[in-house]
XYZ file of C-alpha atoms in Angstrom:
564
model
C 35.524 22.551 30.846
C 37.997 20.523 28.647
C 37.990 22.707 25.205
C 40.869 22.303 22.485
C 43.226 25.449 21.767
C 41.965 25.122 18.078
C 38.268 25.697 17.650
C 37.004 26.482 13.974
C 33.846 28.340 15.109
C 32.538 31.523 13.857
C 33.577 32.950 16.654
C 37.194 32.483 17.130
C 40.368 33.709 14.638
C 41.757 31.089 13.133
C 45.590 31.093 13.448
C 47.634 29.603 10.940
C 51.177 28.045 10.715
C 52.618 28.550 7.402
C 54.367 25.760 6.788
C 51.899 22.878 7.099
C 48.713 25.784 6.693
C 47.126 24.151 10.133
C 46.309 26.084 13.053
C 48.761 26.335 16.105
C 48.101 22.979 18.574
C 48.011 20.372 15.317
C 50.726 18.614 14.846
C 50.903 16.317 11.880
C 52.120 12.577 12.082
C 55.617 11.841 10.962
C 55.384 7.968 12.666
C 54.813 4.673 10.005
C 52.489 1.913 10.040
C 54.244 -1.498 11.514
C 54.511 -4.654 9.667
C 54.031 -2.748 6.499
C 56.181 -2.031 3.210
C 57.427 1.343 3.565
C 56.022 3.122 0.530
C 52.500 2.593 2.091
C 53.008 2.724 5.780
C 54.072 6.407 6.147
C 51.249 9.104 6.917
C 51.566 11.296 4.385
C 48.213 12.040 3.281
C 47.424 15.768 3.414
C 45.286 18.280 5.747
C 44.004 21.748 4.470
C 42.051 24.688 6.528
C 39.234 25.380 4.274
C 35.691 26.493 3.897
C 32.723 23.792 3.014
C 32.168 23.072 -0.547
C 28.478 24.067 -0.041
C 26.622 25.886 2.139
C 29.433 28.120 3.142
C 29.185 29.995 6.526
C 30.919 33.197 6.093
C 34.365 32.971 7.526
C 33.934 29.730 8.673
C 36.371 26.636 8.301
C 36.859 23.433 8.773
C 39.924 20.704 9.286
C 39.638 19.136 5.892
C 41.248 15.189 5.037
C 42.291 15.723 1.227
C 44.158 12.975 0.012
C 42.495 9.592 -1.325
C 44.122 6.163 -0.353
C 46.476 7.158 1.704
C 47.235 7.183 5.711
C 45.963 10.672 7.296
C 47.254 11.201 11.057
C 46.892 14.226 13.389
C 46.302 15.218 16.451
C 46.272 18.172 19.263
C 46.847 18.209 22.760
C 44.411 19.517 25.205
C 44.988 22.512 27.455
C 44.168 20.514 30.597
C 44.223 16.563 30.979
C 40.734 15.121 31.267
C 40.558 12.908 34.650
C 37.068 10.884 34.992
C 36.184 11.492 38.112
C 32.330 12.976 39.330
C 31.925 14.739 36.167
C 30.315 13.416 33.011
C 32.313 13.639 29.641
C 31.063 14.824 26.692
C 33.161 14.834 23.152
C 31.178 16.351 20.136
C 32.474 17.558 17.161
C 30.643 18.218 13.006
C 32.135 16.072 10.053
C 30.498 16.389 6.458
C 31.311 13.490 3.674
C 31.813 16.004 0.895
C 32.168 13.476 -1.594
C 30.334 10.939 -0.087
C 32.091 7.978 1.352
C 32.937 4.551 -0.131
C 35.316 3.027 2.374
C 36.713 4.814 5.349
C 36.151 6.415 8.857
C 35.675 9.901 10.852
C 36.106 9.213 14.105
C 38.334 10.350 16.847
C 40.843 8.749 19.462
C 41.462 10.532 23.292
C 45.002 9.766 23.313
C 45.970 8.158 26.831
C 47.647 10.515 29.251
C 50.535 7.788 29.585
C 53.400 10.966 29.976
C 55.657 9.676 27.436
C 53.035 10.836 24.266
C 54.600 12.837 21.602
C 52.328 14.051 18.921
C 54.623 13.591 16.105
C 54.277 9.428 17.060
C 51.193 8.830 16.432
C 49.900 6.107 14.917
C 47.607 3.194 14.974
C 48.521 1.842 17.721
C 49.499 5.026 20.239
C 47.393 4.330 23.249
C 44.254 5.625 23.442
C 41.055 5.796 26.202
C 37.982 6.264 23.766
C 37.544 6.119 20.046
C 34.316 7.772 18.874
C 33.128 8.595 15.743
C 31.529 7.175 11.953
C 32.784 4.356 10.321
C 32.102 3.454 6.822
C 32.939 0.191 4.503
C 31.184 -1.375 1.510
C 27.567 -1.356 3.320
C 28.570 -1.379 6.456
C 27.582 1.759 8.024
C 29.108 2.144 11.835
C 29.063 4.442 14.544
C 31.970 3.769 17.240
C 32.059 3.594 21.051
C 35.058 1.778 21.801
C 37.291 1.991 25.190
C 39.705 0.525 26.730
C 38.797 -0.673 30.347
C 41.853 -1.953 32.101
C 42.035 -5.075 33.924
C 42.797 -4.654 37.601
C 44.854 -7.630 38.441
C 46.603 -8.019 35.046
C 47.033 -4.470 33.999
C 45.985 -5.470 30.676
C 43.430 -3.329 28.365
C 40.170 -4.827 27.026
C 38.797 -3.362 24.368
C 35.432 -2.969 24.671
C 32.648 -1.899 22.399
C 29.012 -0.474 22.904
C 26.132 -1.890 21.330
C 25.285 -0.857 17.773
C 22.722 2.024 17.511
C 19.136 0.631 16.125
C 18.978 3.270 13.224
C 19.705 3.200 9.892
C 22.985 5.311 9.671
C 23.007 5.563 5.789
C 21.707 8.948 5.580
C 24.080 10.447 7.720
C 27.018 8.796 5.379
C 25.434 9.810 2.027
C 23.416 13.109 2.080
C 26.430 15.280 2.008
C 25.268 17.633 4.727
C 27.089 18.371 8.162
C 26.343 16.486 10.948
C 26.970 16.959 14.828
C 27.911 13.814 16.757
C 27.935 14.095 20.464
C 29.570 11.237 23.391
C 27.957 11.576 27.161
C 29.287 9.210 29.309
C 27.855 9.758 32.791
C 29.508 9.099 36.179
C 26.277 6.487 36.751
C 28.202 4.412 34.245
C 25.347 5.404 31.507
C 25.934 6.598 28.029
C 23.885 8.538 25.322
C 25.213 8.723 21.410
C 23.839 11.597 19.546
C 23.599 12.870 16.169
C 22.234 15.990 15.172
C 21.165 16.444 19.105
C 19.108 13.550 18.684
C 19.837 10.145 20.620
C 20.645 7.033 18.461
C 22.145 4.910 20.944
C 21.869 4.960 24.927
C 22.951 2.215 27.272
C 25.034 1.417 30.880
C 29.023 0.555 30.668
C 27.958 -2.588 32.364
C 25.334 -4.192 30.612
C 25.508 -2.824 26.883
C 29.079 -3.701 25.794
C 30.762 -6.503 24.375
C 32.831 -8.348 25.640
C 31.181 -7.479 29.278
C 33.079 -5.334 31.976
C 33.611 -8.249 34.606
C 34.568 -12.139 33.376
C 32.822 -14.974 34.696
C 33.258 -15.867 38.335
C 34.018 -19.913 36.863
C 35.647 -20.923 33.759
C 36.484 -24.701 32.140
C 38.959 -26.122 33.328
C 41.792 -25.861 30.622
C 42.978 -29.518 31.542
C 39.830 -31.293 31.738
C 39.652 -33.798 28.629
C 36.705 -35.257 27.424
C 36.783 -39.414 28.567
C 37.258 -41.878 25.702
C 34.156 -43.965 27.168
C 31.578 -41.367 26.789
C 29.256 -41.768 24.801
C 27.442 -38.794 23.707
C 25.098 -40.024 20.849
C 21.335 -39.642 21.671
C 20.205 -41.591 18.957
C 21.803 -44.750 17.608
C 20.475 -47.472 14.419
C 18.395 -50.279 16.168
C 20.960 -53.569 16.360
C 18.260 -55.664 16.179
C 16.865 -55.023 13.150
C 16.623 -57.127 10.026
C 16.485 -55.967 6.546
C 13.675 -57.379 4.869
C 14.150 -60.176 2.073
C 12.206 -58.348 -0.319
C 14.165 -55.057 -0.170
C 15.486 -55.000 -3.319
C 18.654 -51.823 -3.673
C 19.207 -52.125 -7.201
C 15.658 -50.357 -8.110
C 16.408 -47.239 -9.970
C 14.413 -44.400 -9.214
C 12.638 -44.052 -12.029
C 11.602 -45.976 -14.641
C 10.056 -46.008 -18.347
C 6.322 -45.185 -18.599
C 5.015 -48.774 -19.341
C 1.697 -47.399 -20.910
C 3.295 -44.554 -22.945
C 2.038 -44.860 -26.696
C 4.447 -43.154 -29.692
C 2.016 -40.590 -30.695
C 0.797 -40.664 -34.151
C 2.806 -38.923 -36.977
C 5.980 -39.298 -34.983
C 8.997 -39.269 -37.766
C 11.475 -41.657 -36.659
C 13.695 -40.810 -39.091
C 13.966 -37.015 -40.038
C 16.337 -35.038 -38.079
C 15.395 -32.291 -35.785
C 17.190 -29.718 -37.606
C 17.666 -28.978 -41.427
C 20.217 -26.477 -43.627
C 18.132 -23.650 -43.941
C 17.201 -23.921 -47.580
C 16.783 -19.898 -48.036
C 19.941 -19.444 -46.728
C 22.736 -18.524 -49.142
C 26.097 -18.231 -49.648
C 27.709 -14.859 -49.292
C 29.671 -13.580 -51.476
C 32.574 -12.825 -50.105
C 33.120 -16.404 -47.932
C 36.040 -17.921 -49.093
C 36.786 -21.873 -48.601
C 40.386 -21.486 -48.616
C 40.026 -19.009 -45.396
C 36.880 -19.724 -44.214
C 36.551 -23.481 -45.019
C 33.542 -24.765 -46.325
C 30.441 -23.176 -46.221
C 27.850 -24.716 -44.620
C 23.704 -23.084 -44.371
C 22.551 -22.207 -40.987
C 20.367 -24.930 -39.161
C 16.627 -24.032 -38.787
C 14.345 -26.713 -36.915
C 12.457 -28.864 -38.928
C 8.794 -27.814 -40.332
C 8.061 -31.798 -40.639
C 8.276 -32.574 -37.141
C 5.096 -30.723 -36.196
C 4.753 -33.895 -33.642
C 8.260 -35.291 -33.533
C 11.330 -36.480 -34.752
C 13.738 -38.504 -34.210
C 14.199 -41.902 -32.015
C 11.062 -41.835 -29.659
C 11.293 -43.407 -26.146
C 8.567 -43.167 -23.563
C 8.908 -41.212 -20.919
C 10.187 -41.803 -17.509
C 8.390 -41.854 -14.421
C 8.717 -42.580 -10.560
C 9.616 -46.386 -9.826
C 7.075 -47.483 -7.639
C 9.510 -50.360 -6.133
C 12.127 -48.118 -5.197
C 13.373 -48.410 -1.415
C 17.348 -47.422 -1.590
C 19.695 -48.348 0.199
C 18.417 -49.997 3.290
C 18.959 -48.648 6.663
C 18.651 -49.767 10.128
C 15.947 -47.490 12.457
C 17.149 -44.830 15.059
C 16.375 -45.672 18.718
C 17.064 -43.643 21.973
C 20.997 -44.568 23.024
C 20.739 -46.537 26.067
C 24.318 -45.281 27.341
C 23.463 -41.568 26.453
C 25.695 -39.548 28.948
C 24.637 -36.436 27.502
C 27.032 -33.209 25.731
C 30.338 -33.141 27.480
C 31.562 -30.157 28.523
C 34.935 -29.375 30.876
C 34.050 -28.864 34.737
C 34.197 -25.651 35.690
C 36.824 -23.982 38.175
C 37.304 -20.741 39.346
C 37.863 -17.989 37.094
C 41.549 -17.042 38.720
C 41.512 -13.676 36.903
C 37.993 -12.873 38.216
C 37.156 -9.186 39.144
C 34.179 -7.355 39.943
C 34.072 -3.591 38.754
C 30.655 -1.983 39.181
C 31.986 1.765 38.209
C 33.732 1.088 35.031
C 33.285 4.923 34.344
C 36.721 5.254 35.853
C 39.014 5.047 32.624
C 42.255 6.426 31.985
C 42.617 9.922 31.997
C 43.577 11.474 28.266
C 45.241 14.542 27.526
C 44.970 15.153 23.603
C 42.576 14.390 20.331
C 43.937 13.074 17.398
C 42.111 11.808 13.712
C 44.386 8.824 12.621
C 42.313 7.699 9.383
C 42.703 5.951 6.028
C 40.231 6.738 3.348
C 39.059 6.117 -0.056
C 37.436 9.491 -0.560
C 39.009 12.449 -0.107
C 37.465 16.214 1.080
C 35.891 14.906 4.739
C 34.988 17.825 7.044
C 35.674 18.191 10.300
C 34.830 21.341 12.724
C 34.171 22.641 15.912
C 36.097 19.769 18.135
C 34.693 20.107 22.103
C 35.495 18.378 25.205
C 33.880 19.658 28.519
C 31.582 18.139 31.274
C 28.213 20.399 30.714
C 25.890 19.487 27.993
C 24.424 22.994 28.031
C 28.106 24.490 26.982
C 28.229 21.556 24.213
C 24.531 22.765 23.213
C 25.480 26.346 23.139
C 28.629 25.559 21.214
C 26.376 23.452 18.597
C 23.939 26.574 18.277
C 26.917 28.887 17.411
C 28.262 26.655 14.956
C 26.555 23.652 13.591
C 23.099 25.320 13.521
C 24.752 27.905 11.486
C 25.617 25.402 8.838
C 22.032 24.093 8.842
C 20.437 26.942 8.594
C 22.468 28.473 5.487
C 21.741 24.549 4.232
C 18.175 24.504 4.136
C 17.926 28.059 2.729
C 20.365 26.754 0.092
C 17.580 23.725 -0.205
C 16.032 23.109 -3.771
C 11.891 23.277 -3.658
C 9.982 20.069 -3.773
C 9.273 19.846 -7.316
C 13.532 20.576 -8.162
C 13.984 17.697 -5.672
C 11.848 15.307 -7.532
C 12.813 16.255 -10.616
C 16.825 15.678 -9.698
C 15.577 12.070 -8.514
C 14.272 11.821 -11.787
C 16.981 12.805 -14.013
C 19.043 9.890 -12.041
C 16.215 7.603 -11.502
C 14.079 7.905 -15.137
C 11.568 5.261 -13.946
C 10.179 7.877 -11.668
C 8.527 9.436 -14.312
C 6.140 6.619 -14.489
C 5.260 6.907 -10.674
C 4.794 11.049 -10.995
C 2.312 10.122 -13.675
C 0.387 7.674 -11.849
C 0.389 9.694 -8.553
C -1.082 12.611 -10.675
C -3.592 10.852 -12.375
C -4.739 8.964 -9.007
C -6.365 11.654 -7.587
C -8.100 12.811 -10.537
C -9.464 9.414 -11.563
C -10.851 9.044 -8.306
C -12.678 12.547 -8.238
C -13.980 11.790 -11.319
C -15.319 8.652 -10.401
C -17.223 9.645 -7.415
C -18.563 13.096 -8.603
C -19.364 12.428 -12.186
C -22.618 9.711 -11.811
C -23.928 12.352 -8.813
C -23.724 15.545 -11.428
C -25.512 13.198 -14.068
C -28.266 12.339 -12.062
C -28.727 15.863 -11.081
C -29.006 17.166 -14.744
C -31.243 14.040 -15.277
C -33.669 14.733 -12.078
C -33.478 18.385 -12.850
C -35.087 18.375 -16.693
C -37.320 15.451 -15.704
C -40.491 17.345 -14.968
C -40.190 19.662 -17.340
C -40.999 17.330 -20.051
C -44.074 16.643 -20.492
C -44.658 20.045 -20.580
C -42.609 21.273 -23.831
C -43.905 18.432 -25.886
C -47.319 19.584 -25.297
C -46.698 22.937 -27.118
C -46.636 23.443 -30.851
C -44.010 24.276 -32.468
C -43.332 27.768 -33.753
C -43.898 26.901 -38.032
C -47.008 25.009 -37.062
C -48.260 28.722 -35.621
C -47.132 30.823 -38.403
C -49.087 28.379 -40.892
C -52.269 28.964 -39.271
C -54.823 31.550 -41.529
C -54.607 35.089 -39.945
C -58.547 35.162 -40.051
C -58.618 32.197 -37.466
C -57.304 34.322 -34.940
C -60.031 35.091 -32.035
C -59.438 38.553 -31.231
C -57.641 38.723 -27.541
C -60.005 40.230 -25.105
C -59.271 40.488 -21.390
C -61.011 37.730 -20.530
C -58.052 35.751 -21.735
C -56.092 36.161 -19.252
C -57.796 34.628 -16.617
C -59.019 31.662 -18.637
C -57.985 28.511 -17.167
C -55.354 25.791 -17.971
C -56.840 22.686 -18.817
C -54.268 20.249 -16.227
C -51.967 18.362 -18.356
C -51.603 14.607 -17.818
C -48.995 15.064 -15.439
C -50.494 18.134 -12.897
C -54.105 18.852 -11.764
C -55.242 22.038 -11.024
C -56.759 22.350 -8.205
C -59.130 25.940 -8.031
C -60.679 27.187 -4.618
C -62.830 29.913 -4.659
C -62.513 32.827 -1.943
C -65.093 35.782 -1.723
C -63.199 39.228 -1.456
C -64.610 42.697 -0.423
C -63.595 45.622 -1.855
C -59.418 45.319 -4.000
C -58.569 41.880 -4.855
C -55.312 40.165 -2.664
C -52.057 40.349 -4.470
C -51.165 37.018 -6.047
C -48.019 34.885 -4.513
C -45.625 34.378 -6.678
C -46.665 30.938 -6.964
C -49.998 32.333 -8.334
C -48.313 34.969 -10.765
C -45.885 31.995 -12.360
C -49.189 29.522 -13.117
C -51.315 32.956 -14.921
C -48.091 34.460 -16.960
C -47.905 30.397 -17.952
C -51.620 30.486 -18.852
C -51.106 33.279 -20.973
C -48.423 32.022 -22.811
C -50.370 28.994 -23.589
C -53.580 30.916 -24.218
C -51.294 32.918 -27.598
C -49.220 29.786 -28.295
C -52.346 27.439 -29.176
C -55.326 29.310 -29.776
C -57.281 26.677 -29.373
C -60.280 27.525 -26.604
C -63.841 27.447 -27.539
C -66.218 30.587 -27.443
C -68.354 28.302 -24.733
C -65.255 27.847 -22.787
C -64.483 31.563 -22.886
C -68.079 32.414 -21.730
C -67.713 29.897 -18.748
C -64.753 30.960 -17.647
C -66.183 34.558 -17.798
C -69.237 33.732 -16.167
C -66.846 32.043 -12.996
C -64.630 35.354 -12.793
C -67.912 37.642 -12.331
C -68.304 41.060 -13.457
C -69.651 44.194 -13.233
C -69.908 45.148 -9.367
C -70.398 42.458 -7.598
C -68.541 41.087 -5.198
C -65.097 40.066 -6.847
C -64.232 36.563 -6.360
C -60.135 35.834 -6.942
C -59.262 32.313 -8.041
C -56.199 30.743 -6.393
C -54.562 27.593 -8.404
C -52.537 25.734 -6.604
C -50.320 22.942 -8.779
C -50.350 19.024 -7.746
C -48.301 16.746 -9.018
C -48.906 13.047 -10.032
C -47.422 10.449 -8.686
């Protein structure tokens, strides 16, 4: 396991050179930029140890770029050259955009293990094997896999770069929170890019970078030239054609409506525009300074149709043709596109385990920037992915978890979108209301009809029965005295029931009633004291069907049926 001396985890103390304030194993840039004025080429931009701006982690800091605009360079050597051999690599390290970003990068070079590398000389163009890392400009949101595969007959280095991931790498630029990237490059030549232990870009060495590993086996010949002879045209004007007498060039393209008609009313001569006649002239305009005054321009209430010289309208010339030109046929000496024979590629080569790169022996951030406060933490190089997991759990999970305790609710979150964002308002509102419109509009009709359907048979019923002043202005003497007999008396059926009776003969106690039975006789009775209104010969017929004395007792059971 390749691991840097410096690790800003939780778990490790921190130690700290006074003079620059970085821990032991940095070592800051003193090199300048070539081909550059001198005021802007040094690296002087400034590194701090310090803790997050948010979502602290108790005792827990970071490597921290704090200068704006300016050329940041540092780097640290590794305890232990990494050699690619059998092993896979893995690089993974956190970075948070404090600030956000607006133009710069975060990634990381392996410097080359060349022997001659001193740390205080670094600069943009100190070898390197791999850079790694964000990348951030305008709209242009990267994230970097580039190497440097050497050539093996020229010794020269190729840079070559992976395939860009196929996610949208905004968020990760712009939400301000800490994020883990992680590099696998496997001895099988396959990769895997990873952020947040998630993969965003996978791929092989020899299929999924640009320029590819191995050149063409044939190339064009560099001294072919292209004959004077050929002809390459596929198409070519007809020579024998003939441009017809009657084509006439000097047709415009349009012409004057012939059948146009000044419309009625038209003013030739008033103007379009008039002095304003309410205008006036203020008071403090002087014609010395000013000049002279003149009234504003208003357009003319008289030309309700039109002023001014009329002409007709212009429409498309009907004899227009253009300039004449000869029809296209197929070229009868078409040789085709040219193109340079091809010879052998002299600097061909055919690596099929471009894994094998040039061992590196240190890390180091060489970075410009436009905003300041970028985070970096937890730096790792090894060959097991469950060490690089374990050291993410100890560290970056950390930060996450203190982050989304630290996480506003919901409604906070919409209502900061708002405050920056007012026309969200508007789309709360609507997204409220939604839901209760369309409750509303399926439950409403259904409760309506219910109320409806439930008083419907009921009425018939109450408009049968006087009402309560019509009773009190009755004469007291018109009362028939209540006798028991009342209270079996029958209800004549009203237009909308009929009552159907059926008589049973009963020995000895009468049945109890059903309730059905008891609701229909406590109705009876309330009708029989409301209306007062049965005859004496009804009374003695309805006695004379209830029997008395001690004969057998025969119980009447009503049963209601409704009309259709």
């Amino acid at each position: 396991m390749m691991v840097l001396r410096w690790k800003t985890s939780v778990r490790v103390q921190t130690r700290v050179i006074l003079k620059t304030n970085l821990p032991r194993g940095w070592v800051l840039s003193k090199a300048k930029k070539d081909d550059m004025d001198s005021e802007i080429s040094i690296y002087d931009g400034r590194w701090e140890i310090e803790e997050l701006k948010e979502n602290q982690v108790p005792g827990d800091r970071g490597l921290v770029l704090k200068s704006k605009a300016k050329h940041h360079a540092i780097s640290a050597v590794l305890e232990k050259p990494f050699i690619f051999a059998d092993k896979p690599l893995i690089v993974q390290y956190e970075v948070n955009f404090q600030d956000g970003i607006d133009c710069g990068g975060a990634y990381v070079k392996l410097l080359a293990d060349t022997g001659d590398l001193i740390l205080e000389n670094f600069y943009d163009k100190t070898s390197y094997t791999i850079m790694f890392g964000p990348d951030k400009c305008g709209e242009d949101y990267k994230l970097h896999l580039i190497f440097r595969h050497k050539h093996p007959k020229t010794g020269v280095f190729e840079e070559k770069h992976a395939k860009p991931p196929d996610v949208d790498l905004k968020e990760f630029f712009t939400d301000r929170k800490t994020h883990l990237y992680t590099l696998v490059m496997n001895p099988d030549d396959t990769f895997e890019i990873l952020i947040d232990q998630k993969v965003v870009n996978q791929g092989t060495l020899l299929e999924d970078v640009v320029p590819p590993i191995n050149p063409p086996r044939e190339i064009d010949d560099p001294n072919d030239r292209k004959p004077e002879e050929w002809d390459d045209r596929a198409k070519i004007p007809d020579p024998t054609a003939v441009k017809p007498e009657d084509w006439d060039e000097k047709e415009p393209i349009q012409i004057e409506d012939p059948s146009a008609v000044k419309p009625d009313g038209w003013l030739d001569d008033e103007p379009k525009f008039i002095p304003n006649p309410k205008a006036e002239k203020p008071e403090d305009w002087s014609d010395s300074m000013d000049g002279e005054w003149e009234a504003p321009h208003i357009p003319n209430p008289a030309c309700q149709i039109g002023c001014g010289e009329w002409k007709p309208p212009m429409i498309d010339n009907p004899k227009y043709k253009g300039i004449w030109r000869p029809p296209m046929i197929n070229n009868p000496n078409y040789q085709g596109i040219w193109s340079p024979q091809k010879i052998p590629n002299p600097d061909y080569f055919e690596d099929d385990h471009p894994f094998l790169l040039t061992s590196f022996s240190a890390l180091g951030l060489e970075l410009w920037s436009m905003t300041p406060d970028i985070y970096f933490d937890n730096f790792i190089i090894c060959s097991e992915k469950e060490v690089a997991d374990q050291w993410a759990a100890d560290g970056w999970e950390l930060k996450i978890m203190v982050a989304n305790a630290n996480e506003p609710g919901v409604l906070r979150q919409l209502t900061t979108a708002a405050e920056e964002r007012p026309w969200l308002w508007l789309m709360y509102l609507v997204m409220a209301g939604l839901p209760i419109a369309l409750v509303t509009s399926f439950c409403w009709p259904r409760k309506v009809k219910k109320k409806y359907e439930d008083i419907g048979p009921k009425k018939a019923d109450l408009c049968q029965l006087p009402s309560k002043a019509a009773l009190e202005q009755e004469p007291e003497e018109e009362k028939a005295p209540e006798k028991p007999e009342d209270l079996q008396e029958e209800k004549k059926p009203s237009e909308t029931e009929v009552v159907i009776v059926e008589k049973e003969e009963v020995i000895g106690e009468p049945e109890e009633k059903s309730e059905e039975d008891a609701e229909t006789i406590e109705g009876q009775e309330e009708m029989t004291k409301l209306s007062k209104s049965g005859s004496e010969d009804e009374m003695k017929d309805a006695d004379e069907s209830t029997g008395s004395g001690d004969a057998p007792v025969k119980s009447l059971r009503k049963r209601r049926v409704r009309k259709d």
